[in-house]
Short mmCIF file of C-alpha atoms and ligand atoms in Angstrom, two decimals:
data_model
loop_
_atom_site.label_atom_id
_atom_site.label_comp_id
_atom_site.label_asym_id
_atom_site.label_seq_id
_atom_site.Cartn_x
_atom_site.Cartn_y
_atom_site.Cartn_z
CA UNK Q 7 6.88 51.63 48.96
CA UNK Q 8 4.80 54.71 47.78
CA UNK Q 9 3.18 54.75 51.16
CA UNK Q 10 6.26 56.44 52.35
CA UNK Q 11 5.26 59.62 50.02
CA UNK Q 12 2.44 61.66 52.33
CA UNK Q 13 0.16 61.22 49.12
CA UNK Q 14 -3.62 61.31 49.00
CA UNK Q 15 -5.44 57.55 50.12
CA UNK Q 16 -6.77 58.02 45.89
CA UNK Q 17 -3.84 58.37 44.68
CA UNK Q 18 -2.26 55.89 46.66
CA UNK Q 19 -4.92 53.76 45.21
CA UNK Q 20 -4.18 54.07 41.59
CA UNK Q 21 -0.42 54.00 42.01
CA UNK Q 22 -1.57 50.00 43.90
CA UNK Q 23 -3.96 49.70 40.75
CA UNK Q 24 -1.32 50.00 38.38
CA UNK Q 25 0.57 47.46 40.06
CA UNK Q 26 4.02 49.68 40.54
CA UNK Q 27 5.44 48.48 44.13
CA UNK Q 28 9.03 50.35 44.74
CA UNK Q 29 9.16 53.83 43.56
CA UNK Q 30 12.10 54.31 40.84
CA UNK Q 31 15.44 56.57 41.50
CA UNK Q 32 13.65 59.30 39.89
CA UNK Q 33 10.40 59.19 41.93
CA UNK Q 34 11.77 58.74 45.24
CA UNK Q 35 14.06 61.56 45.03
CA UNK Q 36 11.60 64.02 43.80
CA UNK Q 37 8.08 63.30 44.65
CA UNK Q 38 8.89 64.22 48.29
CA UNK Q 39 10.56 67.84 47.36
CA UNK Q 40 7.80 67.91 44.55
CA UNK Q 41 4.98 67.56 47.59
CA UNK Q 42 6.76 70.27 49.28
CA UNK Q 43 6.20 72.73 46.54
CA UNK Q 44 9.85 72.98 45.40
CA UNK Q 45 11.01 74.27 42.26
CA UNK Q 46 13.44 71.36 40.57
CA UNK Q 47 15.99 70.52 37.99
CA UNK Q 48 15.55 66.66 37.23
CA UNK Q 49 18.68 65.47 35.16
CA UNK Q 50 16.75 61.72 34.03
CA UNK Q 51 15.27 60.44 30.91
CA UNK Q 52 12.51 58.83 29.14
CA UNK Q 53 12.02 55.68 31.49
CA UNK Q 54 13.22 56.22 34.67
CA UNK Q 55 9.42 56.77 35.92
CA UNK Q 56 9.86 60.20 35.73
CA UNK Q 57 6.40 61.12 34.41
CA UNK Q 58 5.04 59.68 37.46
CA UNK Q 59 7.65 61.83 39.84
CA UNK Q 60 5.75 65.10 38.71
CA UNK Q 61 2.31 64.13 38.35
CA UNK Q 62 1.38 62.72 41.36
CA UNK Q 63 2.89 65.97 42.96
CA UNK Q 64 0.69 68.18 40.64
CA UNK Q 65 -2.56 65.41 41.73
CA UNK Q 66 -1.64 65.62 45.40
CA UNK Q 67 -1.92 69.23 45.17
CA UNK Q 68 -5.20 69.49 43.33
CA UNK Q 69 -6.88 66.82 45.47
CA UNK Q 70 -9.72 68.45 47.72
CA UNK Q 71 -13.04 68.93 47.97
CA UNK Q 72 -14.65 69.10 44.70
CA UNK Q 73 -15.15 72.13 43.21
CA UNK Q 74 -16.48 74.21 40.13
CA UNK Q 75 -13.53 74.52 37.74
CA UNK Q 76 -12.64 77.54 36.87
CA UNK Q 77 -9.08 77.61 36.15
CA UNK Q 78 -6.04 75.58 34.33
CA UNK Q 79 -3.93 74.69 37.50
CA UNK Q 80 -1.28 73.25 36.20
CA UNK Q 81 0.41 73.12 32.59
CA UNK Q 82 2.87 70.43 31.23
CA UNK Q 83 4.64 70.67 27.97
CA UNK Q 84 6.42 68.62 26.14
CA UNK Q 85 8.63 68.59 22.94
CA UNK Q 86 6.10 65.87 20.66
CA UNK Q 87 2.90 65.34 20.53
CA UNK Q 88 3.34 61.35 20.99
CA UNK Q 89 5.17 62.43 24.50
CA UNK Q 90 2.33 64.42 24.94
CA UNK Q 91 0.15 61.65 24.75
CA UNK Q 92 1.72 59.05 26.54
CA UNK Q 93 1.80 61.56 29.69
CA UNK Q 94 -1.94 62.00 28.91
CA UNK Q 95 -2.32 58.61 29.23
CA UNK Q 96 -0.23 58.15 32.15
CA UNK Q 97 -2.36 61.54 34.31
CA UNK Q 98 -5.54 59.73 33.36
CA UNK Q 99 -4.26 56.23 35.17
CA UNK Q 100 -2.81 58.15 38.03
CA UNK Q 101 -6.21 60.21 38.09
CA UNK Q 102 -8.55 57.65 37.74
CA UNK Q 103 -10.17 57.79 41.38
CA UNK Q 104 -10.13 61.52 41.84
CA UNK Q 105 -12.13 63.96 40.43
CA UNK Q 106 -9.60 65.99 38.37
CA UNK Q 107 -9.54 66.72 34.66
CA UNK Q 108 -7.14 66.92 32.36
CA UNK Q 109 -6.30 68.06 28.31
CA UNK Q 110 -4.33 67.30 25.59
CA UNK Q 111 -3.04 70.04 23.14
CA UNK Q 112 -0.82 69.19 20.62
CA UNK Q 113 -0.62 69.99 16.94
CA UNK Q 114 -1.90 68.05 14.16
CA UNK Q 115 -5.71 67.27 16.13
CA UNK Q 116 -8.40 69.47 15.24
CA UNK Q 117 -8.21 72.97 16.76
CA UNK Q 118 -12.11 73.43 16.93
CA UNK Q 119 -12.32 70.64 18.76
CA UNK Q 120 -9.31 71.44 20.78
CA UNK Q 121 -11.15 74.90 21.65
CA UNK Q 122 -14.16 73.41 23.03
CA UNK Q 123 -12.26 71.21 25.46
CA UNK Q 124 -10.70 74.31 26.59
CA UNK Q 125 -13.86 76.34 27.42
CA UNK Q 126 -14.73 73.48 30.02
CA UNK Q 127 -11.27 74.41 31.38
CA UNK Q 128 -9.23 71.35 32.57
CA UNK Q 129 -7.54 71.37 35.67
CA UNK Q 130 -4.60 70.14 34.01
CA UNK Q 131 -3.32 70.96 30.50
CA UNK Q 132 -0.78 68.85 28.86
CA UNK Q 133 0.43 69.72 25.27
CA UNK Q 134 3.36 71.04 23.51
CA UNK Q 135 4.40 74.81 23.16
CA UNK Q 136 3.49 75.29 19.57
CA UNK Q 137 -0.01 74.71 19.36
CA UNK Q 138 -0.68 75.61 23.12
CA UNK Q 139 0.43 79.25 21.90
CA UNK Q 140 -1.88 79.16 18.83
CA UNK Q 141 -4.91 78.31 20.78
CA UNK Q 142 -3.72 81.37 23.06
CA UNK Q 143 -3.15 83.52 20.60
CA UNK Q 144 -6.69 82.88 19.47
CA UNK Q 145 -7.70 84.30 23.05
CA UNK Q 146 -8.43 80.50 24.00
CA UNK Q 147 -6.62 79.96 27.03
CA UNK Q 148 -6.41 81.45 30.16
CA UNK Q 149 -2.69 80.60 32.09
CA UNK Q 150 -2.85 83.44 34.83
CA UNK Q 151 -4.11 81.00 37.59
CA UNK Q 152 -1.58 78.03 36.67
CA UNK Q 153 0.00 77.40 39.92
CA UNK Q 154 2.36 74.24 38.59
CA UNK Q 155 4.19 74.15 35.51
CA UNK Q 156 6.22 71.27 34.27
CA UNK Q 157 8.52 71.51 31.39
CA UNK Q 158 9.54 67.75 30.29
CA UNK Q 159 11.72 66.95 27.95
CA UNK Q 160 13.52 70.82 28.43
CA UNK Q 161 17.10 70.02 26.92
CA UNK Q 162 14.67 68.39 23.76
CA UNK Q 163 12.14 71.33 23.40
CA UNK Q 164 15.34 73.93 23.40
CA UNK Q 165 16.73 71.49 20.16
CA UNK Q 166 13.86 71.99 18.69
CA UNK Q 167 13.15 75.44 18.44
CA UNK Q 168 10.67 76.18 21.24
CA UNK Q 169 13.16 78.25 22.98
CA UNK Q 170 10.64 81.42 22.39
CA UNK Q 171 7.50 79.42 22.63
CA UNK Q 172 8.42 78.02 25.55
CA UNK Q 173 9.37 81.63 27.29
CA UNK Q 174 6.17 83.05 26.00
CA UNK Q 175 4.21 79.90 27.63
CA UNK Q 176 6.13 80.58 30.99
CA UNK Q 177 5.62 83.84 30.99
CA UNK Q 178 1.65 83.64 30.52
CA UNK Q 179 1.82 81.90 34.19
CA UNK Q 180 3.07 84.59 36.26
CA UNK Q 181 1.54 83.36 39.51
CA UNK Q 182 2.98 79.97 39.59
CA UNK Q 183 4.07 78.87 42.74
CA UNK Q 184 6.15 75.87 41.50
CA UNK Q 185 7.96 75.00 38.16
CA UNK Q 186 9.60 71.54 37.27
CA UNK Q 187 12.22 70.87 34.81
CA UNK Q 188 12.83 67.38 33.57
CA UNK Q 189 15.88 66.89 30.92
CA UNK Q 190 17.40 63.98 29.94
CA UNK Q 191 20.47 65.36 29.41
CA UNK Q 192 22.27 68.46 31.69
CA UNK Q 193 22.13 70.69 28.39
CA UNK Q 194 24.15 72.97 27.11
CA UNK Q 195 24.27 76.89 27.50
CA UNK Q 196 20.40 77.58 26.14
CA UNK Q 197 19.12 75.08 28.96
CA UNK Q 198 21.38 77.03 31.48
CA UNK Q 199 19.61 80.43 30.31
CA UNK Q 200 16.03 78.54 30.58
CA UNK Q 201 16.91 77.28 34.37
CA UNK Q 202 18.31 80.88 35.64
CA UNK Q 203 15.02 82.28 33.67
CA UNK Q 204 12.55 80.22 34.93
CA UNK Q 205 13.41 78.09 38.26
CA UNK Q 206 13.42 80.16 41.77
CA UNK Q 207 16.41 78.45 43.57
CA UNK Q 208 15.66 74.94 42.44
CA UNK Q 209 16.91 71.67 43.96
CA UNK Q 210 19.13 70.01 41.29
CA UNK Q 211 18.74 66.07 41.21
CA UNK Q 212 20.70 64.52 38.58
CA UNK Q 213 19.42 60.70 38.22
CA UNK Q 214 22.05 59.52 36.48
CA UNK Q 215 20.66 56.64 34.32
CA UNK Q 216 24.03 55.09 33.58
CA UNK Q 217 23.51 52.85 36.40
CA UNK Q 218 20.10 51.91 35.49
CA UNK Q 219 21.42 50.74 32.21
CA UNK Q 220 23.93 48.53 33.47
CA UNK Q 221 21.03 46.42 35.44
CA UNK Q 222 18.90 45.26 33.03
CA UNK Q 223 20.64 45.85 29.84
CA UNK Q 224 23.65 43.95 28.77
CA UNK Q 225 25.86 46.24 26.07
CA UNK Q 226 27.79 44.92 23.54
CA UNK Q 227 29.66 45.91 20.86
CA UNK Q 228 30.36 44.22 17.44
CA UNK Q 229 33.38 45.56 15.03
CA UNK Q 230 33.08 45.85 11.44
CA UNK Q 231 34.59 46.47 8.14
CA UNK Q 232 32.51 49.44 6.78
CA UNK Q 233 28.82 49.82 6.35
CA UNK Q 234 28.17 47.14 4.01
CA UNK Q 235 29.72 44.53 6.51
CA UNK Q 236 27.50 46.52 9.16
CA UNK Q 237 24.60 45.36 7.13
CA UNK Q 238 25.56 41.77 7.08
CA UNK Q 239 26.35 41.88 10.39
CA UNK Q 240 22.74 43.75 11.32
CA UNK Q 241 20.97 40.69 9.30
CA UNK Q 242 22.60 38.04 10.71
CA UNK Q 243 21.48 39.84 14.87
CA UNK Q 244 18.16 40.16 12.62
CA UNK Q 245 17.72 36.77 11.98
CA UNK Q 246 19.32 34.69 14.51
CA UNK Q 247 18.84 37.12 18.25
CA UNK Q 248 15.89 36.49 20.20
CA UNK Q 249 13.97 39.68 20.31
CA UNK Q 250 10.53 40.64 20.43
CA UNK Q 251 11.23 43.94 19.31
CA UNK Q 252 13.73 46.08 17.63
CA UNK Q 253 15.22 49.52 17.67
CA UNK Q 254 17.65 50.19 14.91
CA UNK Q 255 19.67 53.46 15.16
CA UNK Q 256 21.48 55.46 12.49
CA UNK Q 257 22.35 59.36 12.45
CA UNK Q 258 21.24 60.05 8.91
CA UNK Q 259 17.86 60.01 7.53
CA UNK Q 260 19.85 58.37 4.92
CA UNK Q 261 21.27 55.84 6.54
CA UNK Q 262 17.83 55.21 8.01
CA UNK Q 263 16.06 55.15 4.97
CA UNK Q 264 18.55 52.68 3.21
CA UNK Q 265 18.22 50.33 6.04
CA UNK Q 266 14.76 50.56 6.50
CA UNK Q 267 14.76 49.28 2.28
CA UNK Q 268 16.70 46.42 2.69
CA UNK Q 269 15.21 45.09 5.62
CA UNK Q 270 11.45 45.32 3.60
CA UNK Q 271 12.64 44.00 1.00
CA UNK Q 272 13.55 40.68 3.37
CA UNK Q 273 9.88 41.06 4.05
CA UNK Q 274 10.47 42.24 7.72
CA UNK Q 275 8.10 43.76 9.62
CA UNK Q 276 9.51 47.25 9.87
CA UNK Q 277 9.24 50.90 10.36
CA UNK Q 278 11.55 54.03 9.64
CA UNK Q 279 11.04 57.44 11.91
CA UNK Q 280 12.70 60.30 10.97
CA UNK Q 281 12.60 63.82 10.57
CA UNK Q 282 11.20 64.08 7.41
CA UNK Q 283 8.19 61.31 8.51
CA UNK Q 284 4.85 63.80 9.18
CA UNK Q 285 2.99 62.97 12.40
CA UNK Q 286 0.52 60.28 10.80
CA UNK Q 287 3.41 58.87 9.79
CA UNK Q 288 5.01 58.20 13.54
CA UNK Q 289 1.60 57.40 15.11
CA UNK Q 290 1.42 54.85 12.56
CA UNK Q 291 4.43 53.29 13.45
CA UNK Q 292 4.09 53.72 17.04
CA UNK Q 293 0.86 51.98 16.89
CA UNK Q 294 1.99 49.32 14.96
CA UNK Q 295 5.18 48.54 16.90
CA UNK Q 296 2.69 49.23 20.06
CA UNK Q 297 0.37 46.25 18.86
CA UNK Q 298 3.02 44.42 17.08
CA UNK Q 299 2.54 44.24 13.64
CA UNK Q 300 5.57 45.91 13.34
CA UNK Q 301 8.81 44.28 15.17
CA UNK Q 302 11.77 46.85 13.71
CA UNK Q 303 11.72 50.24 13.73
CA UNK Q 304 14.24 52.54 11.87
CA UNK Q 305 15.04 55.54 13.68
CA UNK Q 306 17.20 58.52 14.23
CA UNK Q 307 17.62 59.89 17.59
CA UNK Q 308 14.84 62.76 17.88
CA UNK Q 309 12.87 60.57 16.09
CA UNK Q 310 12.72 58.19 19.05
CA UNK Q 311 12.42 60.45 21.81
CA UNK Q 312 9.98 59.65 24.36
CA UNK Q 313 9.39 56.16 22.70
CA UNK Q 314 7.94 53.99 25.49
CA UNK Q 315 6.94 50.59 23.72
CA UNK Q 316 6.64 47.25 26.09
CA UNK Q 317 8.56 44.51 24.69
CA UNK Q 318 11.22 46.49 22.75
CA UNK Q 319 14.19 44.20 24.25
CA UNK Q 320 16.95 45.07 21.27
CA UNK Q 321 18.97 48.10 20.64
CA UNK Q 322 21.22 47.99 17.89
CA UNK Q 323 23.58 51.14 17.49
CA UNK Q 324 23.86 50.73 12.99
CA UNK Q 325 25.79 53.96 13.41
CA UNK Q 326 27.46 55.26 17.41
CA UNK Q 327 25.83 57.67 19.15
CA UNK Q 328 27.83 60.98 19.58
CA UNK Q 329 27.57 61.89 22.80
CA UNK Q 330 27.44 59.66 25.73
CA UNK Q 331 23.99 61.24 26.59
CA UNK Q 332 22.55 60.15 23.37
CA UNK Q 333 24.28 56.68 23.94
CA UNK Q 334 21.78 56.56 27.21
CA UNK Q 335 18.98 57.63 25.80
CA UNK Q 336 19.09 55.37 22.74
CA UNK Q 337 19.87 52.34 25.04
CA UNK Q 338 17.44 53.40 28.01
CA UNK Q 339 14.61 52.57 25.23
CA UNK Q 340 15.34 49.02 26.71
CA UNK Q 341 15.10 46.82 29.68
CA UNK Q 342 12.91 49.01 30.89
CA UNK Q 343 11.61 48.22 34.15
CA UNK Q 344 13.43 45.73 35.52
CA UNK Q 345 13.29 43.98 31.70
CA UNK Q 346 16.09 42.18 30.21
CA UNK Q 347 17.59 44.03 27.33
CA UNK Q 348 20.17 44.30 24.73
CA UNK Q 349 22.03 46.70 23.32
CA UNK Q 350 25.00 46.12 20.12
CA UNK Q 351 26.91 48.95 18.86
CA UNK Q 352 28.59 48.33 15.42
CA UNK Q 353 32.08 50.12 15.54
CA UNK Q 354 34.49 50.51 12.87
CA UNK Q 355 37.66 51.87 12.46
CA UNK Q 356 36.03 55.28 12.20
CA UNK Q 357 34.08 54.67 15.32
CA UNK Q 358 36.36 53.29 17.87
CA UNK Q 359 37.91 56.37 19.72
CA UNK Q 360 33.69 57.66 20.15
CA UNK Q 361 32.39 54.25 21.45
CA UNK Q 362 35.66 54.31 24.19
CA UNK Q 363 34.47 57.95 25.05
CA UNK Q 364 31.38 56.30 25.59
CA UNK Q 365 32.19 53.80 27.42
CA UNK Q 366 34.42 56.48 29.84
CA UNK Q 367 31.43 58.61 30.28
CA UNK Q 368 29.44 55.41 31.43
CA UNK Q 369 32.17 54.48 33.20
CA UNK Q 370 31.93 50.84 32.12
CA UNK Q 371 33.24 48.81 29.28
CA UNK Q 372 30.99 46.96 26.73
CA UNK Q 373 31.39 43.53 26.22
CA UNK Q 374 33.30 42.27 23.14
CA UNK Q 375 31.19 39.99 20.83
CA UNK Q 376 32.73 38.33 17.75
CA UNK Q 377 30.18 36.32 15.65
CA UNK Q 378 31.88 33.61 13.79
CA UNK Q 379 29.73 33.48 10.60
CA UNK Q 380 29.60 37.04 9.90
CA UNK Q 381 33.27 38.10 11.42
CA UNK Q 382 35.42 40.81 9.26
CA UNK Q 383 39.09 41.70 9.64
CA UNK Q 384 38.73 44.92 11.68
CA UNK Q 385 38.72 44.06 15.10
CA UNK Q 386 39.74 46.75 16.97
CA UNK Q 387 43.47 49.44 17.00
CA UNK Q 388 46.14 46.87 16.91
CA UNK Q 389 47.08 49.27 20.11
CA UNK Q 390 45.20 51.32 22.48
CA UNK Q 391 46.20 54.44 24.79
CA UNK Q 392 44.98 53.88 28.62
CA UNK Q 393 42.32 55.63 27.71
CA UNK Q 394 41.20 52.94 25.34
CA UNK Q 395 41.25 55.26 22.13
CA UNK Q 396 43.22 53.96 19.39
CA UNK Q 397 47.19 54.42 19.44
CA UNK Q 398 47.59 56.69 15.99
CA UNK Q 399 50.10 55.00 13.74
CA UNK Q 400 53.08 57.81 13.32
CA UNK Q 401 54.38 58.19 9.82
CA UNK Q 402 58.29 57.89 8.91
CA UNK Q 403 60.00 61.20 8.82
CA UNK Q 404 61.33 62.29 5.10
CA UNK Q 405 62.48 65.70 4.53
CA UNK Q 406 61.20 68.97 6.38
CA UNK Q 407 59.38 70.18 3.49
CA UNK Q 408 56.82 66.45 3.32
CA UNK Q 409 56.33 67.24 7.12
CA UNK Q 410 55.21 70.69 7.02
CA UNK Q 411 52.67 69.43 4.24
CA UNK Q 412 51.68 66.39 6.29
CA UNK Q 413 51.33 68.79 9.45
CA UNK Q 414 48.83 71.24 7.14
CA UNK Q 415 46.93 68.30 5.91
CA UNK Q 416 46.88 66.74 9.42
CA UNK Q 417 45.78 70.06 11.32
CA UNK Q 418 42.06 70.29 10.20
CA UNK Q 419 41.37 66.19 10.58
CA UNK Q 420 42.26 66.81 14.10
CA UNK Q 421 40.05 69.46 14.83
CA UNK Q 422 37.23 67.69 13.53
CA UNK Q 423 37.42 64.71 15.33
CA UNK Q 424 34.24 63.37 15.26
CA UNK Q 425 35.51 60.36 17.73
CA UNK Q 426 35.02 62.58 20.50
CA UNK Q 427 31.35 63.02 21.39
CA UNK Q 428 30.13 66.28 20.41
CA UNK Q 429 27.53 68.34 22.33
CA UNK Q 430 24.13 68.32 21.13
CA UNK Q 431 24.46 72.09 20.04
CA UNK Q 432 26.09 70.44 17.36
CA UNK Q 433 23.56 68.27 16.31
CA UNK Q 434 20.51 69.07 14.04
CA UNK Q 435 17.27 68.49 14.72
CA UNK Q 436 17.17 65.06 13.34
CA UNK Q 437 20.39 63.95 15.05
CA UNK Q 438 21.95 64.95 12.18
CA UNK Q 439 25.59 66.42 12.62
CA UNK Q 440 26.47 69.14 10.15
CA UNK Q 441 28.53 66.79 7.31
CA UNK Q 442 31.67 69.00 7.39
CA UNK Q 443 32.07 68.31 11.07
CA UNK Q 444 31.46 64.35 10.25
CA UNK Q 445 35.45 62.56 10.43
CA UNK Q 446 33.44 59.13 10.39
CA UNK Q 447 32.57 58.01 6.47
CA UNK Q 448 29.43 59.24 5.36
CA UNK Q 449 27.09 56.10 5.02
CA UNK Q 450 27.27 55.38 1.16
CA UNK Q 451 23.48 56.42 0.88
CA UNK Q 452 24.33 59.96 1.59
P1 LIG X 17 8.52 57.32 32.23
O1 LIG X 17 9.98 57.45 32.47
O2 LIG X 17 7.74 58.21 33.13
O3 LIG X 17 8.17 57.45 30.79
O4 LIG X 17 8.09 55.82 32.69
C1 LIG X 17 8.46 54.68 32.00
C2 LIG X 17 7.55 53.50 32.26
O5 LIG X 17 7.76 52.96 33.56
C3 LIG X 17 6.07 53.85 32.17
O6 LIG X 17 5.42 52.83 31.43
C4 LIG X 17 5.60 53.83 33.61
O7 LIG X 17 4.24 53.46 33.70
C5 LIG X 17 6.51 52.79 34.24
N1 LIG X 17 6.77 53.08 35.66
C6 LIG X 17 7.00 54.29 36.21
N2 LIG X 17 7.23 54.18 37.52
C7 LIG X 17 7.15 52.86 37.84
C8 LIG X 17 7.28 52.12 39.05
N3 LIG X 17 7.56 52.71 40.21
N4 LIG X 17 7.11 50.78 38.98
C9 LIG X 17 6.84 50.19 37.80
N5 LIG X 17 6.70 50.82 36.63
C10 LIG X 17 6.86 52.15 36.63
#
C-alpha cells in the first residue's frame, strides 16, 4: 500500500487516482530512503515503476505552502527526449493536485519557446543534458538553487556521449542536497567514475529485474538454420501468435532495415527505429504503435530504450542480445505490470553458447519451442558442457606441422568469441558491436 510511504494526503491522492495499489520492488525500496533525503544508486530498468520511486520523493519534498517561484528545485535528465517525455507525463499525473510546476527540455522543440518557459522558472526541470546545456549556455537557466537531482537512465546517457554534459549539468548544482542515480544496468568503469563523482555515500539498491521477468513473461527460444530460416520462422510467429503488439529486435541497422522491408511488403503494419531514424521519425512511430496503427516495430536496442507502450505483449529476439543486461531490457518491454507476455529468441548455431550465458546470468532456462511447419535441422549442439554451451567438436590429429597451423588459425576465433556476452563498452551507440569483434555471421544485409 502507498499509505505505508509518510507521503503528502495530495500525493497520496493522485497515486489512488491513477489506480496503482501495491508499490513495485523498485518503489518500495527507495521511496522511503528517497523521503529521507538519501543519495542512491538504483540498479532497475525501464518498467519496474521506477519513475514513480523518484518523483514522488522530489513532490513530497516540494509540497508546502504555496509560494512565489523563484528557483528550479529539482532537475531530472534523461538520455532521449521520448524518456524525457514520458517522465513529463508521468510528474504531471503524480502532480496533478498540488501546486508544483514542472518543464520539459529536450532537443528538437523550439528553443524560443523553450526560453520563455524557463523565465517563469519551473519548480521542476526535466530534459536531457544536451539541450539543457545550450539553453544554459545562452545564460537561460539558473541551477544554483537545485536541491534534487536525478540522473535516469545513467549507464544509457554515459553510452551516449553525455559523459561531459552530464558533469557540466552536475556541476551547475553545487548546493544539492540529494542526487539519484537510476541505471538499468550496473555499468561499466565510466558509470563507476560518475557514482564516486557525483553520489555522497549513496545507498546501493540493485532491483534485479530478472525475477520480474520470469512472472509475467514466458521466454522461449526457437532454433534455426541461418537468417533466412529466421525469417520464415519470424513470419510464421507473425502470422499465427496472438499478439496485440510487437517488438522485433536485431543488432544491425541492417538487419533492422531488411526486416522492417519484408514485413511491409506483407502489408504489415510496421515500424523500424534505429540510429540513423531522426527524432520525427521515432515520435512517429511511437505514436503510432501508442494508438495502434502500427502493431510491429523494428528496433535496435538504444533505439528502444525507455519504450513504454501498453499492449506490447511480444518480444521476438531476430538476432540475441549480447549481454544478459540487454537480454532484460529488451524483454522487460513486456508483461509489464502484471501483463502476460512473450518473449522468442531465434538461436542458431552461431548463437547458442550467448543465449546459455543468458540464460546463466538469469539464472533460468528458456523453454524449448519447436514449430512443426516451419522446423529446420539445427536444433541445438548434438552435446552440451554443464554449463549448457556447446561441446566443440575436436579435430583428428595429422602431423605436428597441420596442428601448429590449426592452433594459429584457431587462436584469434577464440578470442573473439562473440558467444560470450560482451560489456556494453563494446557496443556502439546503436547496439551495434564493432564487426571485427562479431564471431556470429553478419546478417546477409550487411
Ligand atoms: P517506469 O518503470 O517508471 O517507466 O514505469 C512503468 C509503468 O508502470 C508506467 O506506465 C507506470 O505508470 C506504471 N507503474 C509504476 N508504478 C506502478 C504501480 N505501483 N502500480 C501500477 N502501475 C505502476
Amino acid at each position: 500500500m502507498f499509505s505505508q510511504f509518510a507521503l503528502h494526503e495530495r500525493l497520496l491522492k493522485a497515486v489512488a487516482e491513477l489506480k496503482f495499489v501495491e508499490p513495485t520492488p523498485v518503489q518500495a525500496a527507495a521511496i522511503p530512503l528517497a523521503l529521507q533525503g538519501r543519495d542512491l544508486r538504483v540498479t532497475a530498468q525501464t518498467g519496474s515503476g521506477k519513475t514513480a520511486a523518484f518523483v514522488l520523493p522530489i513532490l513530497n519534498r516540494l509540497m508546502g505552502p504555496a509560494q512565489v517561484r523563484v528557483d528550479i528545485r529539482a532537475v531530472i535528465l534523461l538520455p532521449t527526449r521520448e524518456l524525457a517525455q514520458q517522465t513529463l507525463k508521468e510528474f504531471e499525473r503524480f502532480s496533478q493536485f498540488t501546486f508544483i510546476k514542472s518543464g520539459l527540455i529536450t532537443g528538437g522543440e523550439d528553443f524560443k519557446v523553450q526560453a520563455a518557459m524557463l523565465r517563469k522558472v519551473p519548480d521542476v526541470l526535466i530534459g536531457t543534458p544536451g539541450r539543457l546545456l545550450e539553453q544554459l549556455n545562452a545564460g537561460n537557466l539558473d541551477l544554483k538553487k537545485v536541491e534534487v537531482l536525478v540522473l535516469d537512465e545513467a549507464d544509457r546517457m554515459l553510452d551516449m556521449g553525455f559523459s561531459e554534459d552530464v558533469e557540466r549539468l552536475v556541476g551547475e548544482c553545487p548546493n544539492r542536497e540529494q542526487t539519484m542515480l537510476f541505471s538499468a544496468t550496473t555499468g561499466g568503469a565510466g558509470l563507476r567514475d560518475m557514482i564516486a563523482k557525483v553520489l555522497k555515500d549513496p545507498q546501493h539498491l540493485q532491483l534485479n529485474s530478472v525475477s520480474e521477468l520470469a512472472s509475467g513473461t514466458r521466454q522461449q527460444i526457437i532454433t534455426a538454420d541461418h537468417n533466412v530460416h529466421k525469417e520464415q520462422v519470424l513470419n510464421w510467429l507473425l502470422a499465427n501468435e496472438t499478439y496485440q503488439k510487437a517488438i522485433i529486435f536485431t543488432n544491425t541497422k541492417a538487419m533492422a532495415d531488411r526486416l522492417y522491408g519484408r514485413l511491409v511488403a506483407q502489408e504489415y503494419k510496421a515500424f523500424v527505429l534505429h540510429g540513423d531514424k531522426d527524432q520525427k521519425d521515432r515520435k512517429a512511430a511511437i505514436d503510432r504503435l501508442k494508438q495502434g496503427g502500427v502493431k510491429i516495430l523494428v528496433a535496435t536496442d538504444v533505439a528502444a530504450r525507455g519504450l513504454d507502450v501498453d499492449g506490447l505483449d511480444m518480444v521476438i529476439n531476430f538476432d540475441m542480445p549480447r549481454s544478459g543486461d540487454d537480454y532484460v531490457h529488451r524483454v522487460g518491454r513486456t508483461g509489464r505490470a502484471g501483463a502476460e507476455g512473450l518473449a522468442i529468441s531465434l538461436i542458431c548455431h552461431g548463437d547458442w553458447n550467448l543465449m546459455s550465458s543468458i540464460e546463466r546470468y538469469l539464472k533460468q532456462k528458456f523453454e524449448r519451442r519447436v514449430i512443426k511447419e516451419v522446423k529446420g535441422t539445427y536444433g541445438g549442439p548434438k552435446k552440451v558442457k554443464a554449463s549448457g554451451k556447446a561441446v566443440g567438436v575436436k579435430k583428428k590429429k595429422t602431423d605436428a606441422k597441420s596442428d601448429k597451423k590449426k592452433a594459429v588459425a584457431k587462436a584469434p576465433t577464440r578470442r573473439k568469441s562473440a558467444n560470450r556476452p560482451k560489456p556494453d563498452a563494446l557496443v556502439s551507440q546503436d547496439g551495434l558491436a564493432p564487426l571485427k569483434k562479431r564471431k556470429t555471421p553478419a546478417p546477409a544485409a550487411e
